Amino acid sequence: MENKNVRTRFAPSPTGYLHVGGLRTALYSYLLAKKYNGSFLLRIEDTDQTREVKGAVENIINTLSWAGLNYDEGPGKSGICESYIQSERLPIYKKHAQQLIEQGDAYYCFCTQERLDKIRESNEHEHANLSAGHAGSGNFSGAGYDRHCRDLSKEEVNKNLESGKSFVIRMKVPLEGQVTINDLIRGQVIIDYKVVDDQVIIKSDGFPTYHLAAVVDDHQMKISHVIRGEEWLPSTPKHLLLYKYFGWDAPEFAHLPLLLNPDRSKLSKRQGDVAAEDYRAKGYLPEALINFLALCGWNPGDGDEREVFSIQQLIDEFSIERVGSSGAIFNLEKLQWLNGVYIREKSSQDIKKYIENTLGFDFKTNFAKFDDTKILKLIDLYKDRVKTLQELLDSLKLFCFGPNNIYNQEAIDKWVTSNTKNHVLSLIEVFKKEENFTHDNLASVIKTLAKDLGIKLVDLAQPIRISLIGTSASPGVFELLELLGKTESINRLNNFIEII
Ligand code: GLU
């Protein structure tokens, strides 16, 4: 890739949560900029006021910051433009739309909604006929508007404007010919102008549409590479035309493949979480999500099996050329595995701090019975076994509050026999006399008891686990007992024998 002054941007619309696909777009834009010591910008595309959701901008900013994708220019940060929020840049778009009108590259359209609806209906009808194999008029364009106002006389336009008729401004798209997009991921993509609509660039509320605003902004913000989802590929001919009309050089384009469910359907809410915030809330570490998303579409090279990448490694190794063009599978199991890798790498102190600061969990009030040292020991005990920090917290809760008479039935079926009650009763007696409730001593006491009872250690250890935390899957039973202490351990054993 040519090493020019690389400037990339992430340009989300604040319509709610930040989709993981959006976060991936931001990541690839960030990586490319950082690789070439360039700048990564955040621009808020809020020109569709009807879709705006309160708090969405703050959410985008917080999520990017959580993910470590800090932008160099954007809301709250100065740069070459005064504002990076489109609703604060309206006069700029108006001026440019005016320029296109004067040049004859755009026109006022006074068509009523009623008329537009009729056109849409008849287009749909024609399309249905064509798909069904009927002979239609033969020139169905796929583009919506019939260009009714494209050739209105100056007088007509002025008369309409003076009488205060509502209008939009549309760009003129050539009636024939083709455009070639040189996409960095897909190579040459050729699109016929016939399927491109005379796109509205200024709406009747005076706001620009995304198309005009994005082109003007990408130019003014000196964006060198536009990286975005493949759903924007069909819009690119319009954008290239706008660059041409304005006499500007177009940036490079890279359209990323869709994120797919394992069954290759489009990643959707119905099949799982799609909001980056949900992954944060469920206790995925940003390093893991970022590492995972980097691999959703990009790979380090043929035959290179590495899967764990720090952000610096990603910056060093990322290249657009290695982004595939077919859909990228969002494999949750891989994300969970990676999350486990990053959790294990962290110290228990760091994990505790992260849970407190980022997940907003207060250990002091929630686990009043356990001091910091115990909590840290517990985290150490559990962190190798969990895939998410939510899972870790759930385990800690179970440990701190006990099973509350809810025991895993499968574990009971497997480990509880008609003799178990007696075994546990003997254990309670031994524990009552035990002053030294520490790991090593408990290990020897329990082993001796198992021997005396003539059973295997596991046949005693598993019922203890179930008594203490309701399930047989847990870290070492001696550690659990030591951390819980004598009184609480005996209480839980007593509760357990009540129900068996
Ligand atoms: N605002 C568009 C979106 O929400 C951005 C498209 C682009 O990056 O050009 O996806």
Coordinates of C-alpha atoms and ligand atoms in Angstrom, one line a residue:
M1 CA 0.0 0.0 0.0
E2 CA 1.2 3.5 -0.8
N3 CA 2.4 5.1 2.4
K4 CA 0.7 8.5 2.0
N5 CA -0.7 10.5 4.8
V6 CA -3.2 7.9 6.1
R7 CA -6.3 9.4 7.6
T8 CA -9.2 7.1 8.4
R9 CA -12.5 7.6 10.1
F10 CA -15.3 5.7 11.8
A11 CA -18.6 7.3 11.0
P12 CA -21.4 5.8 12.9
S13 CA -25.0 7.0 13.1
P14 CA -26.1 7.4 16.7
T15 CA -29.1 5.1 16.3
G16 CA -28.7 3.0 19.4
Y17 CA -26.1 0.4 20.4
L18 CA -22.7 0.0 18.7
H19 CA -23.0 -3.1 16.6
V20 CA -20.0 -5.5 16.8
G21 CA -19.7 -5.1 13.0
G22 CA -19.3 -1.4 13.6
L23 CA -16.7 -1.9 16.2
R24 CA -14.8 -4.1 13.7
T25 CA -15.0 -1.3 11.1
A26 CA -13.6 1.1 13.7
L27 CA -10.9 -1.3 14.5
Y28 CA -9.7 -1.9 10.9
S29 CA -9.8 1.9 10.4
Y30 CA -7.8 2.4 13.5
L31 CA -5.3 -0.3 12.7
L32 CA -4.6 1.1 9.2
A33 CA -4.1 4.6 10.5
K34 CA -1.8 3.5 13.3
K35 CA 0.2 1.2 11.1
Y36 CA 1.2 4.2 8.9
N37 CA 1.4 6.7 11.8
G38 CA -1.7 8.4 10.5
S39 CA -4.8 9.7 12.2
F40 CA -8.0 7.9 13.1
L41 CA -11.1 10.1 13.3
L42 CA -14.6 9.7 14.8
R43 CA -17.4 11.4 13.0
I44 CA -21.0 11.3 14.1
E45 CA -23.4 11.0 11.2
D46 CA -26.6 12.2 12.8
T47 CA -28.4 13.7 9.8
D48 CA -31.3 11.4 10.1
Q49 CA -32.9 13.0 13.1
T50 CA -35.8 10.6 13.1
R51 CA -33.5 7.7 13.9
E52 CA -31.5 9.4 16.6
V53 CA -31.4 7.7 20.0
K54 CA -30.6 9.7 23.1
G55 CA -27.3 8.8 24.7
A56 CA -26.1 6.9 21.6
V57 CA -23.3 9.3 20.9
E58 CA -21.9 9.0 24.5
N59 CA -22.3 5.3 24.2
I60 CA -20.3 5.2 21.0
I61 CA -17.5 7.3 22.6
N62 CA -17.5 5.2 25.7
T63 CA -17.4 1.9 23.9
L64 CA -14.6 3.0 21.6
S65 CA -12.6 4.2 24.6
W66 CA -13.3 0.9 26.5
A67 CA -12.1 -1.0 23.4
G68 CA -8.9 1.1 23.4
L69 CA -9.6 2.7 20.0
N70 CA -8.9 6.2 20.9
Y71 CA -9.5 8.7 18.1
D72 CA -7.2 11.5 17.2
E73 CA -9.8 13.9 16.0
G74 CA -13.5 13.9 16.7
P75 CA -16.1 15.0 19.2
G76 CA -14.4 16.6 22.1
K77 CA -11.1 16.6 20.4
S78 CA -9.7 19.3 18.1
G79 CA -8.6 18.7 14.6
I80 CA -8.6 20.2 11.2
C81 CA -12.4 20.7 11.3
E82 CA -14.4 22.7 13.7
S83 CA -16.9 20.0 14.3
Y84 CA -17.1 16.3 13.7
I85 CA -20.8 16.1 14.3
Q86 CA -22.8 16.4 11.1
S87 CA -25.8 18.2 12.6
E88 CA -23.4 21.0 13.6
R89 CA -22.2 21.3 10.0
L90 CA -25.4 21.9 8.1
P91 CA -24.5 25.2 6.4
I92 CA -21.5 23.4 4.8
Y93 CA -23.7 20.8 3.2
K94 CA -26.2 23.4 2.0
K95 CA -23.5 25.4 0.4
H96 CA -22.2 22.4 -1.5
A97 CA -25.7 21.3 -2.6
Q98 CA -26.2 24.9 -3.9
Q99 CA -22.9 24.6 -5.8
L100 CA -24.1 21.4 -7.5
I101 CA -27.4 23.0 -8.5
E102 CA -25.6 25.9 -10.0
Q103 CA -23.3 23.6 -11.9
G104 CA -26.3 21.6 -13.2
D105 CA -25.2 18.5 -11.3
A106 CA -28.2 18.5 -9.0
Y107 CA -31.8 19.7 -9.2
Y108 CA -34.8 20.7 -7.1
C109 CA -37.5 18.0 -6.9
F110 CA -41.0 19.1 -5.9
C111 CA -42.7 15.7 -6.2
T112 CA -45.2 15.0 -3.5
Q113 CA -44.9 12.0 -1.2
E114 CA -48.1 10.7 -2.9
R115 CA -46.5 10.8 -6.3
L116 CA -43.4 9.1 -5.0
D117 CA -45.4 6.4 -3.4
K118 CA -47.2 5.8 -6.7
I119 CA -43.9 5.4 -8.5
R120 CA -42.6 3.0 -5.9
E121 CA -45.7 0.9 -6.2
S122 CA -45.5 0.8 -9.9
N123 CA -41.8 0.0 -9.8
E124 CA -42.5 -2.9 -7.4
H125 CA -45.2 -4.1 -9.7
E126 CA -43.0 -4.0 -12.7
H127 CA -40.2 -5.7 -10.7
A128 CA -42.6 -8.5 -9.7
N129 CA -43.7 -9.0 -13.3
L130 CA -40.1 -9.1 -14.4
S131 CA -39.1 -11.6 -11.8
A132 CA -42.1 -13.7 -12.7
G133 CA -40.9 -13.8 -16.3
H134 CA -43.5 -11.5 -17.8
A135 CA -42.5 -9.0 -20.4
G136 CA -42.4 -5.7 -18.8
S137 CA -41.6 -2.4 -20.4
G138 CA -38.1 -3.7 -20.6
N139 CA -36.4 -0.8 -19.0
F140 CA -37.0 -1.3 -15.3
S141 CA -34.0 0.4 -13.8
G142 CA -34.1 -0.8 -10.2
A143 CA -33.6 2.9 -9.4
G144 CA -36.6 4.4 -7.8
Y145 CA -37.3 7.9 -8.9
D146 CA -38.5 8.6 -12.4
R147 CA -36.6 11.8 -12.8
H148 CA -39.8 13.8 -13.3
C149 CA -38.3 17.1 -12.0
R150 CA -34.9 16.7 -13.6
D151 CA -35.8 18.8 -16.6
L152 CA -38.0 21.4 -15.1
S153 CA -37.5 24.9 -16.6
K154 CA -35.8 27.6 -14.5
E155 CA -39.1 29.5 -14.5
E156 CA -41.0 26.5 -13.1
V157 CA -38.4 25.9 -10.4
N158 CA -38.4 29.6 -9.4
K159 CA -42.2 29.7 -9.3
N160 CA -42.3 26.6 -7.1
L161 CA -39.7 28.0 -4.8
E162 CA -41.4 31.3 -4.5
S163 CA -44.7 29.7 -3.7
G164 CA -43.0 27.9 -0.9
K165 CA -43.5 24.4 -2.3
S166 CA -41.7 21.7 -0.3
F167 CA -38.7 20.3 -2.1
V168 CA -35.7 18.1 -1.9
I169 CA -32.5 18.3 -3.9
R170 CA -31.4 15.4 -6.0
M171 CA -28.1 14.7 -7.6
K172 CA -28.0 13.9 -11.3
V173 CA -26.8 10.4 -12.2
P174 CA -25.8 9.8 -15.8
L175 CA -28.6 8.0 -17.7
E176 CA -26.1 5.5 -19.1
G177 CA -22.6 4.2 -18.8
Q178 CA -20.9 2.5 -15.9
V179 CA -18.6 3.3 -13.1
T180 CA -15.7 1.2 -11.9
I181 CA -14.9 1.1 -8.2
N182 CA -11.4 0.0 -7.4
D183 CA -12.1 -1.5 -4.0
L184 CA -9.1 -2.5 -1.9
I185 CA -10.7 -5.7 -0.8
R186 CA -12.9 -6.6 -3.8
G187 CA -10.8 -5.4 -6.7
Q188 CA -12.7 -3.8 -9.6
V189 CA -16.4 -3.6 -9.1
I190 CA -18.4 -2.3 -12.1
I191 CA -21.8 -0.8 -11.6
D192 CA -24.2 0.3 -14.3
Y193 CA -25.5 3.8 -13.8
K194 CA -28.9 2.4 -14.8
V195 CA -29.3 0.9 -11.4
V196 CA -28.3 4.1 -9.6
D197 CA -31.0 6.4 -8.4
D198 CA -31.0 10.2 -8.7
Q199 CA -30.3 10.3 -5.0
V200 CA -31.8 12.9 -2.7
I201 CA -28.9 14.9 -1.2
I202 CA -30.9 17.5 0.7
K203 CA -34.1 16.4 2.4
S204 CA -37.2 18.5 2.7
D205 CA -36.3 19.3 6.3
G206 CA -33.1 20.9 5.0
F207 CA -30.8 18.2 6.3
P208 CA -28.4 16.5 4.0
T209 CA -28.7 12.8 3.4
Y210 CA -25.8 10.6 4.4
H211 CA -24.4 10.6 0.9
L212 CA -23.7 14.3 0.5
A213 CA -22.6 14.8 4.1
A214 CA -20.2 11.8 4.0
V215 CA -18.6 12.9 0.8
V216 CA -18.2 16.5 1.8
D217 CA -16.9 15.5 5.2
D218 CA -14.5 12.8 3.9
H219 CA -13.1 15.5 1.6
Q220 CA -12.8 18.2 4.2
M221 CA -11.5 15.8 6.8
K222 CA -8.9 14.7 4.3
I223 CA -9.8 11.1 4.6
S224 CA -7.4 8.9 2.6
H225 CA -9.1 5.5 3.1
V226 CA -12.8 4.9 3.6
I227 CA -13.3 1.6 5.4
R228 CA -16.9 0.5 5.8
G229 CA -19.3 -2.3 5.6
E230 CA -20.2 -3.9 2.3
E231 CA -23.8 -2.7 2.6
W232 CA -22.4 0.7 1.4
L233 CA -20.9 -0.7 -1.8
P234 CA -24.0 0.1 -3.9
S235 CA -23.8 3.7 -2.7
T236 CA -20.3 4.2 -3.8
P237 CA -21.1 5.1 -7.4
K238 CA -23.1 8.1 -6.1
H239 CA -20.2 9.1 -3.9
L240 CA -17.7 8.8 -6.8
L241 CA -20.0 11.0 -8.9
L242 CA -20.2 13.6 -6.2
Y243 CA -16.4 13.7 -6.0
K244 CA -16.3 14.2 -9.7
Y245 CA -18.9 17.0 -9.6
F246 CA -16.9 18.8 -7.0
G247 CA -13.6 18.2 -8.7
W248 CA -12.1 16.4 -5.7
D249 CA -9.9 13.3 -5.6
A250 CA -11.8 10.4 -4.1
P251 CA -10.3 8.5 -1.2
E252 CA -9.5 4.8 -1.5
F253 CA -12.4 2.5 -0.6
A254 CA -12.4 -0.8 1.2
H255 CA -15.8 -2.5 1.8
L256 CA -15.6 -5.1 4.6
P257 CA -17.4 -8.4 4.4
L258 CA -20.5 -9.0 6.5
L259 CA -20.3 -10.7 9.9
L260 CA -22.2 -13.9 9.7
N261 CA -23.6 -16.4 12.1
P262 CA -22.0 -19.9 12.0
D263 CA -25.0 -20.9 9.7
R264 CA -23.9 -18.1 7.3
S265 CA -27.0 -16.0 7.9
K266 CA -26.4 -12.4 8.6
L267 CA -25.4 -11.8 12.2
S268 CA -28.5 -10.7 13.9
K269 CA -30.0 -9.9 17.3
R270 CA -32.2 -13.0 17.2
Q271 CA -29.2 -15.4 17.3
G272 CA -27.2 -13.6 20.1
D273 CA -25.7 -10.4 21.2
V274 CA -24.7 -7.9 18.5
A275 CA -24.0 -4.9 20.6
A276 CA -20.4 -4.4 21.7
E277 CA -21.8 -3.1 25.0
D278 CA -23.4 -6.4 25.7
Y279 CA -20.1 -8.1 25.4
R280 CA -18.6 -5.6 27.8
A281 CA -21.4 -6.2 30.3
K282 CA -21.1 -9.9 30.1
G283 CA -17.5 -9.7 31.1
Y284 CA -15.5 -9.9 27.9
L285 CA -12.3 -8.1 28.1
P286 CA -11.6 -5.5 25.4
E287 CA -8.4 -7.1 24.4
A288 CA -10.3 -10.3 23.7
L289 CA -13.1 -8.7 21.7
I290 CA -10.6 -6.7 19.7
N291 CA -8.4 -9.6 19.0
F292 CA -11.4 -11.7 18.0
L293 CA -12.9 -9.0 15.7
A294 CA -9.5 -8.5 14.0
L295 CA -9.7 -12.1 13.0
C296 CA -13.3 -11.7 11.7
G297 CA -12.2 -11.0 8.1
W298 CA -8.5 -10.5 8.4
N299 CA -5.8 -13.2 8.8
P300 CA -2.1 -12.9 9.4
G301 CA -1.1 -15.0 6.3
D302 CA -1.5 -18.4 4.7
G303 CA -0.5 -21.2 7.0
D304 CA 0.0 -18.8 9.9
E305 CA -1.9 -20.4 12.7
R306 CA -1.5 -17.7 15.4
E307 CA -4.7 -16.5 17.0
V308 CA -3.6 -14.4 19.9
F309 CA -2.6 -10.9 19.0
S310 CA -2.0 -7.8 21.1
I311 CA -3.2 -4.5 19.7
Q312 CA 0.4 -3.6 18.9
Q313 CA 0.9 -6.8 17.0
L314 CA -2.3 -6.1 15.1
I315 CA -1.1 -2.6 14.3
D316 CA 2.2 -3.9 13.0
E317 CA 0.8 -6.8 11.0
F318 CA -2.5 -5.6 9.8
S319 CA -3.0 -5.0 6.1
I320 CA -6.1 -4.4 4.0
E321 CA -4.8 -6.8 1.4
R322 CA -5.2 -9.7 3.9
V323 CA -8.9 -8.9 4.5
G324 CA -11.1 -11.5 2.7
S325 CA -14.1 -10.5 0.7
S326 CA -16.4 -13.3 1.7
G327 CA -18.5 -13.1 4.9
A328 CA -16.7 -13.6 8.2
I329 CA -18.1 -16.0 10.7
F330 CA -18.7 -14.7 14.1
N331 CA -17.6 -17.7 16.2
L332 CA -18.7 -17.1 19.8
E333 CA -16.7 -20.1 21.0
K334 CA -13.5 -18.7 19.7
L335 CA -14.3 -15.4 21.4
Q336 CA -14.9 -17.2 24.7
W337 CA -11.7 -19.1 24.3
L338 CA -9.7 -15.9 23.6
N339 CA -11.4 -14.2 26.6
G340 CA -10.3 -17.0 28.8
V341 CA -6.7 -16.6 27.5
Y342 CA -6.7 -12.9 28.4
I343 CA -8.4 -13.4 31.8
R344 CA -5.7 -16.0 32.7
E345 CA -3.0 -13.5 31.7
K346 CA -4.3 -10.9 34.2
S347 CA -3.4 -10.7 37.8
S348 CA -6.2 -11.2 40.3
Q349 CA -5.7 -7.6 41.4
D350 CA -6.2 -6.3 37.8
I351 CA -9.2 -8.4 37.4
K352 CA -10.8 -7.1 40.6
K353 CA -10.0 -3.5 39.6
Y354 CA -11.5 -4.1 36.1
I355 CA -14.7 -5.7 37.6
E356 CA -15.1 -2.7 39.9
N357 CA -14.3 0.1 37.5
T358 CA -15.8 -1.2 34.3
L359 CA -18.5 -3.5 35.3
G360 CA -19.4 -1.3 38.3
F361 CA -19.5 -4.2 40.8
D362 CA -18.9 -3.3 44.4
F363 CA -17.2 -6.2 46.2
K364 CA -17.4 -4.4 49.5
T365 CA -21.1 -4.2 49.6
N366 CA -21.9 -7.4 47.7
F367 CA -19.5 -9.6 49.5
A368 CA -19.3 -8.0 52.9
K369 CA -18.3 -11.2 54.5
F370 CA -15.1 -11.5 52.5
D371 CA -12.1 -9.2 52.8
D372 CA -9.9 -8.1 49.9
T373 CA -7.3 -10.8 50.5
K374 CA -10.0 -13.5 50.4
I375 CA -11.5 -12.0 47.3
L376 CA -8.2 -12.0 45.5
K377 CA -7.5 -15.6 46.5
L378 CA -10.9 -16.5 45.2
I379 CA -10.3 -14.8 41.9
D380 CA -7.0 -16.6 41.6
L381 CA -8.8 -19.9 42.3
Y382 CA -11.5 -19.3 39.7
K383 CA -9.9 -17.3 36.9
D384 CA -8.4 -20.3 35.1
R385 CA -11.8 -21.9 34.8
V386 CA -14.0 -19.2 33.4
K387 CA -14.7 -17.8 30.0
T388 CA -16.1 -14.5 31.0
L389 CA -15.9 -12.2 34.0
Q390 CA -19.6 -12.6 34.4
E391 CA -19.1 -16.3 34.9
L392 CA -16.3 -15.5 37.4
L393 CA -18.7 -13.2 39.3
D394 CA -21.4 -15.8 39.3
S395 CA -19.0 -18.3 40.7
L396 CA -17.9 -15.9 43.4
K397 CA -21.5 -15.2 44.3
L398 CA -22.2 -18.9 44.6
F399 CA -19.2 -19.3 46.8
C400 CA -20.0 -16.3 49.0
F401 CA -23.7 -17.0 49.4
G402 CA -23.8 -20.7 49.1
P403 CA -26.2 -22.9 47.2
N404 CA -29.3 -21.7 49.1
N405 CA -30.8 -25.1 48.9
I406 CA -30.4 -25.2 45.1
Y407 CA -28.2 -28.1 44.2
N408 CA -27.3 -29.3 40.7
Q409 CA -29.4 -32.4 40.2
E410 CA -27.0 -34.1 37.8
A411 CA -24.2 -33.7 40.3
I412 CA -26.4 -35.2 43.0
D413 CA -27.5 -38.1 40.8
K414 CA -23.8 -38.8 40.0
W415 CA -22.2 -38.5 43.5
V416 CA -24.8 -39.0 46.1
T417 CA -25.5 -42.6 47.3
S418 CA -27.4 -44.0 50.2
N419 CA -24.1 -43.8 52.2
T420 CA -23.4 -40.2 51.5
K421 CA -25.3 -38.8 54.4
N422 CA -23.4 -40.9 56.9
H423 CA -20.1 -39.9 55.3
V424 CA -20.9 -36.2 55.5
L425 CA -22.1 -36.6 59.1
S426 CA -18.7 -38.2 60.0
L427 CA -17.0 -35.4 58.2
I428 CA -18.9 -32.8 60.2
E429 CA -17.8 -34.5 63.4
V430 CA -14.2 -34.5 62.3
F431 CA -14.5 -30.8 61.3
K432 CA -16.0 -29.8 64.6
K433 CA -12.9 -31.0 66.4
E434 CA -10.5 -29.5 63.9
E435 CA -8.8 -26.3 65.0
N436 CA -6.4 -26.0 62.1
F437 CA -8.7 -25.3 59.2
T438 CA -6.1 -24.9 56.5
H439 CA -5.6 -26.4 53.1
D440 CA -2.8 -28.8 53.9
N441 CA -4.2 -30.0 57.2
L442 CA -7.7 -30.4 55.6
A443 CA -6.2 -32.4 52.8
S444 CA -4.7 -34.9 55.2
V445 CA -7.8 -35.0 57.5
I446 CA -10.1 -35.7 54.6
K447 CA -7.9 -38.2 53.0
T448 CA -7.6 -40.1 56.3
L449 CA -11.4 -40.0 56.8
A450 CA -12.0 -41.4 53.3
K451 CA -9.6 -44.2 54.0
D452 CA -11.3 -44.9 57.3
L453 CA -14.7 -45.0 55.6
G454 CA -13.3 -47.3 53.0
I455 CA -14.1 -44.9 50.1
K456 CA -12.2 -43.1 47.4
L457 CA -11.3 -39.5 48.1
V458 CA -13.4 -38.3 45.1
D459 CA -16.5 -39.9 46.7
L460 CA -16.1 -37.7 49.6
A461 CA -14.7 -34.6 47.9
Q462 CA -17.6 -34.3 45.4
P463 CA -20.4 -34.3 47.9
I464 CA -18.4 -31.7 49.9
R465 CA -18.2 -29.5 46.7
I466 CA -21.9 -29.9 46.1
S467 CA -22.6 -29.0 49.8
L468 CA -20.5 -25.9 49.6
I469 CA -21.4 -24.4 46.2
G470 CA -24.3 -26.5 44.8
T471 CA -22.3 -28.2 42.0
S472 CA -19.5 -30.6 41.6
A473 CA -17.5 -28.4 39.2
S474 CA -15.2 -26.1 41.2
P475 CA -11.6 -25.4 42.0
G476 CA -9.8 -27.5 44.7
V477 CA -12.1 -28.5 47.5
F478 CA -9.4 -27.9 50.2
E479 CA -9.0 -24.4 49.0
L480 CA -12.7 -23.8 49.1
L481 CA -13.0 -25.1 52.7
E482 CA -10.1 -23.0 53.9
L483 CA -11.5 -19.9 52.3
L484 CA -15.0 -20.5 53.7
G485 CA -13.7 -21.2 57.2
K486 CA -14.9 -23.8 59.7
T487 CA -18.3 -22.5 60.8
E488 CA -19.6 -21.7 57.3
S489 CA -18.3 -25.0 55.9
I490 CA -20.1 -27.0 58.6
N491 CA -23.3 -25.0 58.1
R492 CA -23.3 -25.8 54.4
L493 CA -22.6 -29.4 55.1
N494 CA -25.5 -29.5 57.6
N495 CA -27.8 -27.9 55.1
F496 CA -26.9 -30.4 52.5
I497 CA -27.6 -33.5 54.6
E498 CA -31.1 -32.1 55.2
I499 CA -32.0 -32.7 51.6
I500 CA -30.4 -36.0 50.9
Ligands
GLU1 N1 -23.1 6.4 8.9 C1 -22.8 5.2 8.2 C2 -23.2 4.0 9.1 O1 -23.8 4.2 10.1 C3 -21.4 5.2 7.8 C4 -21.1 4.7 6.5 C5 -19.7 5.1 6.0 O2 -18.8 4.7 6.8 O3 -19.5 5.7 5.0 O4 -22.9 2.9 8.8

